[in-house]
CSV table of C-alpha atoms and ligand atoms in Angstrom, one decimal:
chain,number,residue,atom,x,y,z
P,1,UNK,CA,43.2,-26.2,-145.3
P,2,UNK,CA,40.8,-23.4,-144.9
P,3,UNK,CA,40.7,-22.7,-141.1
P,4,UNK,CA,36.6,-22.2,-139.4
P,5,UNK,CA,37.8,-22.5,-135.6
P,6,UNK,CA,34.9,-21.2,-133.7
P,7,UNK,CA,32.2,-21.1,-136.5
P,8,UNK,CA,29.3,-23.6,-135.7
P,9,UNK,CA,26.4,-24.8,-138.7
P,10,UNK,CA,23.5,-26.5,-139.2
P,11,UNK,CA,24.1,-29.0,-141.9
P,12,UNK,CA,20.3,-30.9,-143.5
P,13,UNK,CA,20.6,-34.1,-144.8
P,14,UNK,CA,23.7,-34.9,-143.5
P,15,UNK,CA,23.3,-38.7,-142.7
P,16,UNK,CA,24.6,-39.6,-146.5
P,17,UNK,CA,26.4,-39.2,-149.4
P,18,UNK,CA,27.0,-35.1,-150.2
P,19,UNK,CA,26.5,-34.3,-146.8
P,20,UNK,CA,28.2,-36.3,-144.7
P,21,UNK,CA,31.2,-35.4,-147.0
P,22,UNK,CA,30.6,-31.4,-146.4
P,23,UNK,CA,30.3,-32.3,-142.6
P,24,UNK,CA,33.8,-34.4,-142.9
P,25,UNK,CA,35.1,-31.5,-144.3
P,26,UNK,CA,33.9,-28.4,-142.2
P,27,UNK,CA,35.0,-30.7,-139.4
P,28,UNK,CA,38.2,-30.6,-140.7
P,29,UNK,CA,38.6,-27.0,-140.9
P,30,UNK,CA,37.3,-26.8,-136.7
P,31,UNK,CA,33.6,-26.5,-137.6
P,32,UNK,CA,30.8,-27.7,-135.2
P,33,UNK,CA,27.9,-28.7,-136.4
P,34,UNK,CA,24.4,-29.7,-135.9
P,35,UNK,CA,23.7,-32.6,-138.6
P,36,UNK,CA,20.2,-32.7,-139.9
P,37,UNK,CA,18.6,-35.4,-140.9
P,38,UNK,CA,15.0,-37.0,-141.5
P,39,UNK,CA,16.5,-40.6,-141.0
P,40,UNK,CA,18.1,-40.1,-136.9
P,41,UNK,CA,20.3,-43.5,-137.2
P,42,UNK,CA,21.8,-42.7,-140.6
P,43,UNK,CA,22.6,-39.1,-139.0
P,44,UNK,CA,24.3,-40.3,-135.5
P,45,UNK,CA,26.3,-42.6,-136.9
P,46,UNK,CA,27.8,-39.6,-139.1
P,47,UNK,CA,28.2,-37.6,-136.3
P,48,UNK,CA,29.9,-40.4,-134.4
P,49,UNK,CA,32.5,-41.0,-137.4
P,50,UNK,CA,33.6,-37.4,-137.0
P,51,UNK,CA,36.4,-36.2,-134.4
P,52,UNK,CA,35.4,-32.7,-133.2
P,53,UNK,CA,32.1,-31.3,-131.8
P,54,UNK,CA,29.1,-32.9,-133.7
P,55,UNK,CA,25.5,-33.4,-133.0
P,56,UNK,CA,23.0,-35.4,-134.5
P,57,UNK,CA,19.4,-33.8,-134.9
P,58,UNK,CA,16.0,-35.5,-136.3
P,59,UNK,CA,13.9,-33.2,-138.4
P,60,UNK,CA,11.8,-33.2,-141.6
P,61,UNK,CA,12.8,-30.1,-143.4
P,62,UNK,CA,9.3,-30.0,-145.0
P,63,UNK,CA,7.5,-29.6,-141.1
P,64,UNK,CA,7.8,-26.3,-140.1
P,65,UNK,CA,7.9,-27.2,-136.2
P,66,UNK,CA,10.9,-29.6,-137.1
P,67,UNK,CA,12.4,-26.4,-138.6
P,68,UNK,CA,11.6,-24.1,-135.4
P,69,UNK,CA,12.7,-26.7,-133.1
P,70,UNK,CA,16.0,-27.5,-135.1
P,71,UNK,CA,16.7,-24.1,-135.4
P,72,UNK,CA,16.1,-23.7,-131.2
P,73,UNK,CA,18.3,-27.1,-130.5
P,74,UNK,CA,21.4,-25.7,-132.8
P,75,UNK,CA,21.1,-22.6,-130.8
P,76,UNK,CA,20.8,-23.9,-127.1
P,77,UNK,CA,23.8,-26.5,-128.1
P,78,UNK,CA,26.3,-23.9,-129.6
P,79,UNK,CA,25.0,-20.1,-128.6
P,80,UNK,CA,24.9,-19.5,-132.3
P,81,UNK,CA,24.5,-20.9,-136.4
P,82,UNK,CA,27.0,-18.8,-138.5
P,83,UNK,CA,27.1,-21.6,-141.3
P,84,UNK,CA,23.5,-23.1,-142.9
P,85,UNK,CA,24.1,-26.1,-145.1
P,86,UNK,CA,21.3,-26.7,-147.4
P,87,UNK,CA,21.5,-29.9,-148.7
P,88,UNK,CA,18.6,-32.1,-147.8
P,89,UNK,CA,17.0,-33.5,-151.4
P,90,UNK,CA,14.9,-36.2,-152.8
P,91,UNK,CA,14.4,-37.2,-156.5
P,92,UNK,CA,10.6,-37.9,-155.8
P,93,UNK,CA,8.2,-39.9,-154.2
P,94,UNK,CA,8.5,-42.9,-152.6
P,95,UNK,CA,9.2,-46.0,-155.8
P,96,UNK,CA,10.0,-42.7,-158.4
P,97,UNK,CA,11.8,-45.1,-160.1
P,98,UNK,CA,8.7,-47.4,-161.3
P,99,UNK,CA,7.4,-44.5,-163.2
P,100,UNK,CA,7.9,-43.5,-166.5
P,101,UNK,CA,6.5,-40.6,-166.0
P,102,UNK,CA,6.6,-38.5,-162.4
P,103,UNK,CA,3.1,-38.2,-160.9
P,104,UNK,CA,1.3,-35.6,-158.8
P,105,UNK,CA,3.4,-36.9,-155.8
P,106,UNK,CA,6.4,-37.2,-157.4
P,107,UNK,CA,6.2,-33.0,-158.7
P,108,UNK,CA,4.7,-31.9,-155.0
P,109,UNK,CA,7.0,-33.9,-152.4
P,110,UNK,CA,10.5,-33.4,-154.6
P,111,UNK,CA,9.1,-29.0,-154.8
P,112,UNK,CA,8.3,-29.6,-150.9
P,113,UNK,CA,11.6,-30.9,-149.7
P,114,UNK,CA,14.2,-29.6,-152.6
P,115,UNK,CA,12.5,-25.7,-152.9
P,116,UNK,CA,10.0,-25.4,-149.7
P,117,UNK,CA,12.8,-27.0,-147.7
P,118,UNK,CA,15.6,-24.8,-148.2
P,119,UNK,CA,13.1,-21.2,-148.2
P,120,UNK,CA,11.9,-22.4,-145.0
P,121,UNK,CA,14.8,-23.1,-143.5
P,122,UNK,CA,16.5,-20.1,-144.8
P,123,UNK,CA,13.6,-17.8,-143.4
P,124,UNK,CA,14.4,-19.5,-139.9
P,125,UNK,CA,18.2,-19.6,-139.5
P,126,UNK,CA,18.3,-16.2,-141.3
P,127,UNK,CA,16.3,-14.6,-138.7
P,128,UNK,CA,18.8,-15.4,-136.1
P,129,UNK,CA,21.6,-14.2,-138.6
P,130,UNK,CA,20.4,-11.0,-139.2
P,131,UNK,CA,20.5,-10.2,-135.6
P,132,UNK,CA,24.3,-11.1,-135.6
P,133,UNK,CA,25.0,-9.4,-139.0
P,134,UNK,CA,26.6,-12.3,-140.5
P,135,UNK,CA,25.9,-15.5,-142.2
P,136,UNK,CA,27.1,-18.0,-144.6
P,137,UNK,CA,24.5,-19.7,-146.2
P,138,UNK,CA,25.7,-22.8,-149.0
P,139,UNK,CA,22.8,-24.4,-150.9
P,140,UNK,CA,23.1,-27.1,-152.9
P,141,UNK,CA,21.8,-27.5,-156.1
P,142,UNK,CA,22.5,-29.7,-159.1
P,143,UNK,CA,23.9,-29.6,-162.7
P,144,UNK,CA,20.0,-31.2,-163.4
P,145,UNK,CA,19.2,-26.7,-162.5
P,146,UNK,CA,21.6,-26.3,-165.9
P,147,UNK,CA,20.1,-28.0,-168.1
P,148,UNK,CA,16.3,-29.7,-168.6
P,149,UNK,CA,16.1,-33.5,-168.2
P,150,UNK,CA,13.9,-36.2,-170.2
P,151,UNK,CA,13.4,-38.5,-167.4
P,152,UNK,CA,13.4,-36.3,-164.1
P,153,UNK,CA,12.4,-32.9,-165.2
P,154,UNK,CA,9.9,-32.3,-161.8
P,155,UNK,CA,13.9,-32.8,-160.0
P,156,UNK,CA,15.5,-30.3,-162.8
P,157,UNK,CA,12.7,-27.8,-162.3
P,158,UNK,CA,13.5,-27.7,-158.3
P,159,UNK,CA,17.0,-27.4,-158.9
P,160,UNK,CA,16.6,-24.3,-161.1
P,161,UNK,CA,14.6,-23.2,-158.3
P,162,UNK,CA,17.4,-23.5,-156.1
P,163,UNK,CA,19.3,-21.2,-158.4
P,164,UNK,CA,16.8,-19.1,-158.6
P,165,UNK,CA,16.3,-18.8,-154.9
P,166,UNK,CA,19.6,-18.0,-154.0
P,167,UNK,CA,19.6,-15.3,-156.3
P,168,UNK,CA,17.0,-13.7,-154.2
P,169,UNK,CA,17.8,-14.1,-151.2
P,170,UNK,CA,21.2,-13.2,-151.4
P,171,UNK,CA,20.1,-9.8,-152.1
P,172,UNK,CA,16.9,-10.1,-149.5
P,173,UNK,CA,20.1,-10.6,-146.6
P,174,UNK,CA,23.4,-8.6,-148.6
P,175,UNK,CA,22.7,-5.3,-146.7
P,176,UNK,CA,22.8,-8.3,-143.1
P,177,UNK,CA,26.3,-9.5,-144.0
P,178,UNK,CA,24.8,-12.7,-145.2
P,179,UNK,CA,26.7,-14.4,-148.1
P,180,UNK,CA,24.0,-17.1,-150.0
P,181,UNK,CA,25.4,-19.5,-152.3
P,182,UNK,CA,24.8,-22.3,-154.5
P,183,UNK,CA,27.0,-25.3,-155.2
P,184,UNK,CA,26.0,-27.5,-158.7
P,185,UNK,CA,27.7,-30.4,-158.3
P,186,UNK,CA,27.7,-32.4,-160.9
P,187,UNK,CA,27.8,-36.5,-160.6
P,188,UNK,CA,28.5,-38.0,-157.6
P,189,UNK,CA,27.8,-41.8,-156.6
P,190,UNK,CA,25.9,-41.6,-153.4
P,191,UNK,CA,22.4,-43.3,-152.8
P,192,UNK,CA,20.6,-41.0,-154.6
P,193,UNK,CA,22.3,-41.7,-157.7
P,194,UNK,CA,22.2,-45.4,-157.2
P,195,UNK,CA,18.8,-44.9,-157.4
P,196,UNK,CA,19.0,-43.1,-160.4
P,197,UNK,CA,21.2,-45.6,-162.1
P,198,UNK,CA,19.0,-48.6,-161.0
P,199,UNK,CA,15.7,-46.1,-162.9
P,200,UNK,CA,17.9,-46.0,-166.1
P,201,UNK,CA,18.9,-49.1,-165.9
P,202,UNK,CA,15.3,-50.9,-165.7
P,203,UNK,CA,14.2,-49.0,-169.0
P,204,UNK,CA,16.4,-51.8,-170.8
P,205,UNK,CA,16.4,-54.7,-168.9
P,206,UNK,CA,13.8,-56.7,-166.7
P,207,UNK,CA,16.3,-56.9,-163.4
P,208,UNK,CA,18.9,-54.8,-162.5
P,209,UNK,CA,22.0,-55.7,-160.2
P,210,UNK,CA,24.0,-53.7,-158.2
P,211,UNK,CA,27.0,-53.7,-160.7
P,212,UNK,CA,24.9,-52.9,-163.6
P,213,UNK,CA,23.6,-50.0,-161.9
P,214,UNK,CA,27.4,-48.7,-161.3
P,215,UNK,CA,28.4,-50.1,-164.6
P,216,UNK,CA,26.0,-47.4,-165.8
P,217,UNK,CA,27.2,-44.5,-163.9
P,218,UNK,CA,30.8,-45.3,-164.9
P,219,UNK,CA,29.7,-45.0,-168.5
P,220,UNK,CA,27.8,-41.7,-168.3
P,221,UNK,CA,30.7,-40.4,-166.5
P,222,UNK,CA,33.4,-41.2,-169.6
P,223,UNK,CA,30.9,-40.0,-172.1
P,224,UNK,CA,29.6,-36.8,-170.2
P,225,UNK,CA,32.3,-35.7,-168.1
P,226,UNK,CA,35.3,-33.8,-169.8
P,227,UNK,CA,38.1,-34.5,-167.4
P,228,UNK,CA,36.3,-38.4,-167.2
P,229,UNK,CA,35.8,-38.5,-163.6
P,230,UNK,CA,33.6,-38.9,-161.0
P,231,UNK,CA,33.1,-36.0,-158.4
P,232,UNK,CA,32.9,-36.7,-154.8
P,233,UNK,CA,31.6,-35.7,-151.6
P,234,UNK,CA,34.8,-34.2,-150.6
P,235,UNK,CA,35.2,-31.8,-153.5
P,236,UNK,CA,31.5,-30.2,-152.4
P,237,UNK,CA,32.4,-30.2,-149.2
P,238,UNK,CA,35.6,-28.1,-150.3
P,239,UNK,CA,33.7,-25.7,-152.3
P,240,UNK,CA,31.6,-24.9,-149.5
P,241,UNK,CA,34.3,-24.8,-146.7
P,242,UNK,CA,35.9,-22.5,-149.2
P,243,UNK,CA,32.2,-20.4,-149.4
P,244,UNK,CA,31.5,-20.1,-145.9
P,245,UNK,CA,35.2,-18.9,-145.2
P,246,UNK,CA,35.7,-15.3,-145.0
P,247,UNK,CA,37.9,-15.3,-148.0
P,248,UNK,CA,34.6,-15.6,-149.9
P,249,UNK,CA,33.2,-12.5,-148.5
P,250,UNK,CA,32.8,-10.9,-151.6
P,251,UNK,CA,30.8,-13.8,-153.3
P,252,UNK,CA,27.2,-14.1,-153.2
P,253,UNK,CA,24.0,-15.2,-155.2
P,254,UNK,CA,26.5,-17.7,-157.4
P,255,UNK,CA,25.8,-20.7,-158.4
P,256,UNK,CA,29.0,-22.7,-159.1
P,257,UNK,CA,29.5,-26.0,-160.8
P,258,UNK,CA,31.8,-28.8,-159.1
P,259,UNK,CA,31.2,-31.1,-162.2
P,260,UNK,CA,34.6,-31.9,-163.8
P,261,UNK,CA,34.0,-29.3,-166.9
P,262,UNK,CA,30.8,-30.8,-168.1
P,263,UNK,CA,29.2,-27.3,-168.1
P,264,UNK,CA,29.9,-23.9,-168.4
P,265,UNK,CA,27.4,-22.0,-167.1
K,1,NAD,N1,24.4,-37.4,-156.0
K,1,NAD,C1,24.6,-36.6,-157.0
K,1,NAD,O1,25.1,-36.9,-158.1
K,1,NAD,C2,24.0,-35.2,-156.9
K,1,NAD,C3,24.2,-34.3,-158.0
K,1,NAD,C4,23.8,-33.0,-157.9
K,1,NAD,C5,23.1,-32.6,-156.8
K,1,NAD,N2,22.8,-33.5,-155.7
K,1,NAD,C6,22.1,-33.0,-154.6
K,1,NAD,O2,22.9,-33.1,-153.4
K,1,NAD,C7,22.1,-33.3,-152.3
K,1,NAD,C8,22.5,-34.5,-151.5
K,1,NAD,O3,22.3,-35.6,-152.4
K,1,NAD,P1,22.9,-37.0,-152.1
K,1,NAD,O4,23.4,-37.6,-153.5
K,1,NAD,O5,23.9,-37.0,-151.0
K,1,NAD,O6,21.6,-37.8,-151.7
K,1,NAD,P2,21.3,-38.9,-150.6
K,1,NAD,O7,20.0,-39.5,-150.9
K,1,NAD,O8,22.5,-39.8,-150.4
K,1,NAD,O9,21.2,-38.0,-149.3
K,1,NAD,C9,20.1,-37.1,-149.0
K,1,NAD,C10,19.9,-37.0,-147.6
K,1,NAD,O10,18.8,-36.1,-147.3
K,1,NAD,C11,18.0,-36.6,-146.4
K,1,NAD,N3,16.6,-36.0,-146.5
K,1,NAD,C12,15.8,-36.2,-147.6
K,1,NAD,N4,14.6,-35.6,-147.4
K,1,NAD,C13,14.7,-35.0,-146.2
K,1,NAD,C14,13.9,-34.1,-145.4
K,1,NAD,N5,12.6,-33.8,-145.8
K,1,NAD,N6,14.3,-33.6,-144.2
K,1,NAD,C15,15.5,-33.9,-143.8
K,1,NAD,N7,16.4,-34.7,-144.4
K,1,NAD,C16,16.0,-35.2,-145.6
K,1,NAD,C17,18.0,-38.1,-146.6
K,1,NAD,O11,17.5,-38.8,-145.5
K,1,NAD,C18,19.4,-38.4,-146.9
K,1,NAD,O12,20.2,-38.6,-145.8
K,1,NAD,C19,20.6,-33.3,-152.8
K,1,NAD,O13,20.1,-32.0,-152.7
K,1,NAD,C20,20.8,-33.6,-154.2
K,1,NAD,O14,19.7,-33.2,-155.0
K,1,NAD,C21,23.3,-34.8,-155.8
């Protein structure tokens, strides 16, 4: 277990799947952490599952007073952020899913939350890093950045971005000992991909239920994933502990894939 005593973090979208499992892990390894989320019920009842020092926070990553304030709150609670989580994302607009094709809201609001989101609050937390001259910054991105997608390529497009973006900034904030980072995983069954499963589902049949959704996933798993499994929030969330640990001090602007071999690169 990779030991963060002392380190705190501000952790987005932490009130489900991916990151509640990075904040179970950072917990873990003696992190406390500020856990950001637009939904504040889905978010406390996180930070009440885990043992350690854990706050929940309400904020739109898209606002940019939501941002300022966050940024203010995870300072006045623990005197410092040496850890940013970027992991707050969206697939599109509200009923995606009904669409064959992604509209005008569906290319804007996933670019506002997946690739506004995470250079806004970036520029925030950063500001405060570079003063201490150190930083760990993790953003998550997807195997969708890889590769283009038939059905979802507004989502693929952002997640390229989020490549791209850590690219940059990791050399905007080297010469401020700030290590930036991007973790691909690859497919994990949380809400999100529910949501996805139900969408690919519907193209075939009039209703979908629950276990044909996961039927689904289970298949594109076998046929897509070399070593035929699932991933899972854990295994992000030990990539990233692993990131933001000083034995990663070396490593920055990569973009790593947690997707049970499905792609090399
Ligand atoms: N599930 C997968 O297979 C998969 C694969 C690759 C990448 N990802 C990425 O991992 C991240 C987490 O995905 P997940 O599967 O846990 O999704 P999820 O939908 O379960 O959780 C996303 C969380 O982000 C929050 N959120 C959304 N918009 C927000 C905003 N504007 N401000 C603050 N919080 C906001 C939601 O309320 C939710 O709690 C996303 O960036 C997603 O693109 C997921």
């Amino acid at each position: 277990m990779i030991e963060l005593q002392g380190k705190s973090a501000i952790v987005t979208g932490g009130g489900s799947g991916i990151g509640m499992g990075i904040a179970k892990i950072l917990s873990m390894a003696g992190v406390s952490t500020v856990l950001v989320d637009k939904n504040f019920e889905n978010v406390r009842k996180v930070s009440d599952s885990l043992a350690g020092n854990h706050v929940p926070y309400k904020a739109d990553v898209t606002e940019e007073r939501d941002v300022e304030r966050m940024v203010s709150f995870a300072l006045d609670t623990f005197g410092k952020i040496d850890i940013l989580v970027n992991n707050a994302g969206i697939v599109g607009a509200s009923n995606w899913w009904e669409r064959d094709i992604p509209n005008d809201d569906d290319w804007d609001q996933v670019h506002s939350v997946n690739v506004r989101g995470i250079v806004r609050v970036t520029q925030a937390v950063s500001d405060h890093m570079k003063v201490m001259n150190y930083g760990k910054i993790v953003n998550i991105a997807s195997i969708a950045g890889r590769r283009g997608s038939p059905d979802l390529p507004h989502y693929s497009t952002t997640k390229a971005a989020v490549i791209s973006w850590t690219q940059s900034s990791a050399l905007q904030l080297a010469e401020f000992g700030i290590n930036v980072n991007a973790i691909c995983p690859g497919l994990l069954w949380t809400p999100m991909w529910e949501a996805i499963a139900r969408r690919r589902t519907l193209i075939s049949k009039a209703s979908v239920s629950e276990q044909d959704g996961r039927d689904f996933f289970e298949k594109i798993v076998q046929d897509t994933i070399p070593m035929k499994r699932e991933q899972t929030p854990e295994d992000i969330g030990n990539l990233c502990a692993f990131l933001v640990s000083d034995l990663a001090h070396n490593i920055t602007g990569q973009a790593i894939n947690v997707d049970g071999g499905r792609f090399s690169n």
